[in-house]
Amino acid sequence: ILAATLAVSASSDAFNIASMAYEHGRYQLSETAWLTAYRARAEDLGPEHPDTLAARALHANMLRDLGRAAEAESEHRAIADTATGVYGPEDRRVLESRNGCAFALIRQGHFREAEEELRAVQEISSRVLGPEHDVTMTSRHLRAMALHHLGRLDESETENRSVLAACTRRFGPEHATTLLSRGDLAAVLHAAGQLEEAESEAHAVLDIRTRILGPAHSDTEHIRSLLTLIQDDFKRRNPR
């Protein structure tokens, strides 16, 4: 029904279909709907309108989540270029797109380039928007991820702890963003061989996600898999 409706949808309808499809795990339909919404808005409002750029960015994010990271990178670069020309290089929309581009770089394994881009965005965003603005927090979270992949575990751990503290202050200990940050900290601690603390953090996240989301949710399964890896390593290190 959603796919049939999409064929004759206006921009607002396509936007709603994209969101609904994403929530139900129908990612390919969601990508098609975001593209439809973007094209409709570009035609109705123009390619430089904020609503058009927002829809284009959501489509780019969906490309990334579908594993089409190179396409996502290209889209985010185009959005950043357009927004820079209209709103200036330090506008929130530009910084969001640069974050999106860096995330796509991480998905492609280009960790050094991503870290450099995120460090630059973080500096501008902290100064212009504030150190705990959503855009800044996204830069910091992604940069911690890139540092982890680069093997700079001490730096990644420090940044992850700082981001986690900020998320806990802003959103509370059981918010999805806080739990994501806490899970990332557990992963870094695991990589650094700090298995006891890694296990404790992962276990806490698993307990909360199981209670809030249920045991079969993908986020719950993800942290359960990490906890299993940590526990297996702990057993190998401490055989009975």
XYZ file of C-alpha atoms in Angstrom:
240
model
C 0.000 0.000 0.000
C 2.809 2.400 0.914
C 4.660 1.729 -2.334
C 1.512 2.278 -4.397
C 0.712 5.484 -2.540
C 4.235 6.773 -3.110
C 3.775 6.759 -6.883
C 1.193 9.547 -6.648
C 2.467 11.268 -3.501
C 3.075 14.929 -2.858
C 6.189 15.991 -0.997
C 4.569 15.871 2.461
C 3.057 12.437 1.799
C 6.374 11.057 0.558
C 8.061 12.463 3.679
C 5.560 10.656 5.923
C 5.868 7.420 3.948
C 9.665 7.571 4.228
C 9.486 7.985 7.991
C 6.921 5.204 8.408
C 8.846 2.817 6.166
C 12.052 3.453 8.114
C 10.321 2.757 11.434
C 9.107 -0.587 10.068
C 12.511 -1.589 8.731
C 11.583 -1.153 5.062
C 14.745 0.709 4.217
C 14.639 0.397 0.441
C 11.137 1.867 0.350
C 12.266 4.583 2.761
C 15.168 5.506 0.449
C 12.821 5.737 -2.532
C 10.387 7.870 -0.558
C 13.093 10.263 0.662
C 14.260 10.655 -2.932
C 10.692 11.374 -4.024
C 10.280 13.942 -1.254
C 13.554 15.628 -2.166
C 12.733 15.845 -5.868
C 9.213 17.148 -5.165
C 10.532 19.831 -2.842
C 13.246 20.815 -5.306
C 10.589 21.295 -7.968
C 8.142 23.152 -5.706
C 10.545 25.178 -3.561
C 13.825 25.196 -5.446
C 17.049 23.217 -4.827
C 18.450 25.706 -2.313
C 15.415 25.922 -0.032
C 16.041 24.691 3.548
C 13.245 22.090 3.307
C 14.711 20.751 0.073
C 18.166 20.472 1.589
C 16.713 18.724 4.657
C 14.972 16.108 2.516
C 18.115 15.616 0.428
C 20.163 15.070 3.594
C 17.696 12.475 4.910
C 17.926 10.667 1.581
C 21.724 10.724 1.800
C 21.577 9.262 5.308
C 19.357 6.468 4.048
C 21.853 5.697 1.276
C 24.535 5.344 3.967
C 22.374 3.031 6.047
C 21.751 0.872 2.973
C 25.498 0.416 2.520
C 25.776 2.907 -0.350
C 28.287 5.035 1.533
C 30.107 6.443 -1.509
C 26.815 7.783 -2.895
C 25.962 9.185 0.528
C 29.319 10.954 0.688
C 28.774 12.499 -2.736
C 25.298 13.703 -1.779
C 26.434 15.232 1.498
C 29.298 17.038 -0.252
C 26.826 18.461 -2.775
C 24.492 19.577 0.016
C 27.362 21.231 1.888
C 28.488 23.041 -1.269
C 24.959 24.301 -1.988
C 24.329 25.368 1.609
C 27.717 27.097 1.815
C 26.918 29.174 -1.244
C 23.558 30.258 0.179
C 24.093 30.437 3.939
C 27.853 30.611 4.455
C 30.456 28.050 5.582
C 29.546 28.137 9.286
C 25.801 27.603 8.890
C 24.276 24.690 10.803
C 23.128 22.980 7.587
C 26.673 23.040 6.218
C 28.091 21.564 9.410
C 25.413 18.847 9.500
C 26.245 17.832 5.949
C 29.960 17.767 6.722
C 29.172 15.453 9.623
C 27.164 13.286 7.246
C 30.037 13.212 4.787
C 32.453 12.179 7.544
C 30.126 9.394 8.688
C 30.029 8.106 5.120
C 33.842 8.228 5.043
C 33.948 6.116 8.213
C 31.625 3.570 6.599
C 34.069 3.376 3.674
C 37.070 2.889 5.963
C 38.553 6.337 5.330
C 39.148 6.948 9.010
C 41.969 9.494 8.844
C 40.123 11.752 6.415
C 36.973 11.434 8.510
C 38.790 12.322 11.733
C 40.330 15.426 10.170
C 36.963 16.573 8.816
C 35.209 15.973 12.141
C 37.902 17.826 14.082
C 37.379 20.843 11.819
C 33.585 20.696 12.118
C 33.803 20.285 15.884
C 35.930 23.416 16.207
C 33.499 25.541 14.194
C 30.371 24.070 15.750
C 31.648 24.469 19.313
C 32.394 28.113 18.642
C 29.268 28.979 16.663
C 26.596 26.694 18.137
C 28.034 25.673 21.503
C 29.932 22.647 22.863
C 26.790 20.622 23.615
C 24.698 21.512 20.555
C 23.392 18.486 18.627
C 25.691 19.207 15.679
C 28.737 19.490 17.941
C 27.802 16.336 19.834
C 27.449 14.430 16.569
C 30.914 15.581 15.488
C 32.406 14.524 18.818
C 30.658 11.145 18.779
C 31.763 10.368 15.228
C 35.293 11.608 15.868
C 35.565 9.262 18.852
C 34.479 6.471 16.511
C 37.112 7.429 13.931
C 39.823 7.593 16.620
C 38.824 4.091 17.734
C 39.251 2.760 14.197
C 42.608 4.535 13.914
C 43.822 2.727 17.036
C 44.078 5.947 19.041
C 42.243 4.295 21.904
C 43.244 6.646 24.723
C 41.946 9.650 22.784
C 38.803 7.775 21.787
C 38.114 6.716 25.361
C 38.570 10.268 26.656
C 36.220 11.697 24.021
C 33.671 8.916 24.521
C 33.581 9.562 28.269
C 33.112 13.272 27.691
C 30.317 12.717 25.173
C 28.628 10.205 27.469
C 28.687 12.674 30.365
C 27.160 15.382 28.181
C 24.466 13.021 26.840
C 23.565 11.924 30.349
C 23.190 15.554 31.442
C 21.096 16.536 28.442
C 18.957 13.465 27.828
C 19.098 11.288 30.927
C 20.716 7.876 31.462
C 18.169 5.825 29.489
C 17.857 7.946 26.338
C 18.770 6.211 23.083
C 21.586 8.687 22.388
C 23.071 8.145 25.845
C 22.901 4.368 25.443
C 24.558 4.588 22.022
C 27.411 6.585 23.537
C 27.707 4.169 26.451
C 27.859 1.224 24.068
C 30.605 2.932 22.092
C 32.565 3.441 25.308
C 32.199 -0.269 26.071
C 33.577 -1.089 22.619
C 36.613 1.162 23.100
C 37.293 -0.278 26.547
C 37.089 -3.758 25.037
C 39.590 -2.848 22.333
C 41.899 -1.384 24.990
C 41.761 -4.598 27.023
C 39.843 -3.040 29.922
C 37.514 -6.001 30.005
C 35.932 -5.670 33.441
C 34.723 -2.117 32.867
C 33.789 -2.938 29.269
C 31.636 -5.840 30.480
C 29.992 -3.680 33.137
C 29.124 -0.927 30.654
C 27.821 -3.319 27.998
C 25.781 -5.236 30.554
C 24.153 -2.037 31.821
C 23.217 -0.984 28.284
C 21.824 -4.453 27.539
C 19.645 -4.416 30.652
C 18.172 -1.004 29.814
C 17.601 -1.764 26.133
C 16.012 -5.119 26.924
C 13.576 -3.431 29.313
C 12.756 -0.492 27.031
C 13.038 -1.961 23.517
C 12.626 -5.674 24.111
C 15.090 -8.534 23.651
C 14.614 -8.868 19.884
C 15.221 -5.221 18.910
C 18.251 -4.723 16.660
C 19.882 -2.304 19.126
C 19.457 -4.858 21.921
C 20.912 -7.608 19.756
C 23.874 -5.405 18.819
C 24.913 -4.716 22.407
C 24.279 -8.364 23.323
C 26.739 -9.413 20.611
C 29.342 -6.982 21.946
C 28.833 -8.279 25.488
C 29.328 -11.842 24.280
C 32.620 -10.888 22.620
C 33.808 -9.163 25.796
C 32.856 -12.123 27.968
C 34.565 -14.574 25.610
C 37.763 -12.531 25.750
C 37.504 -12.330 29.531
C 37.219 -16.118 29.776
C 40.241 -16.606 27.509
C 42.250 -14.210 29.647
C 41.101 -15.786 32.922
C 40.704 -19.535 32.318
C 39.519 -21.546 35.277
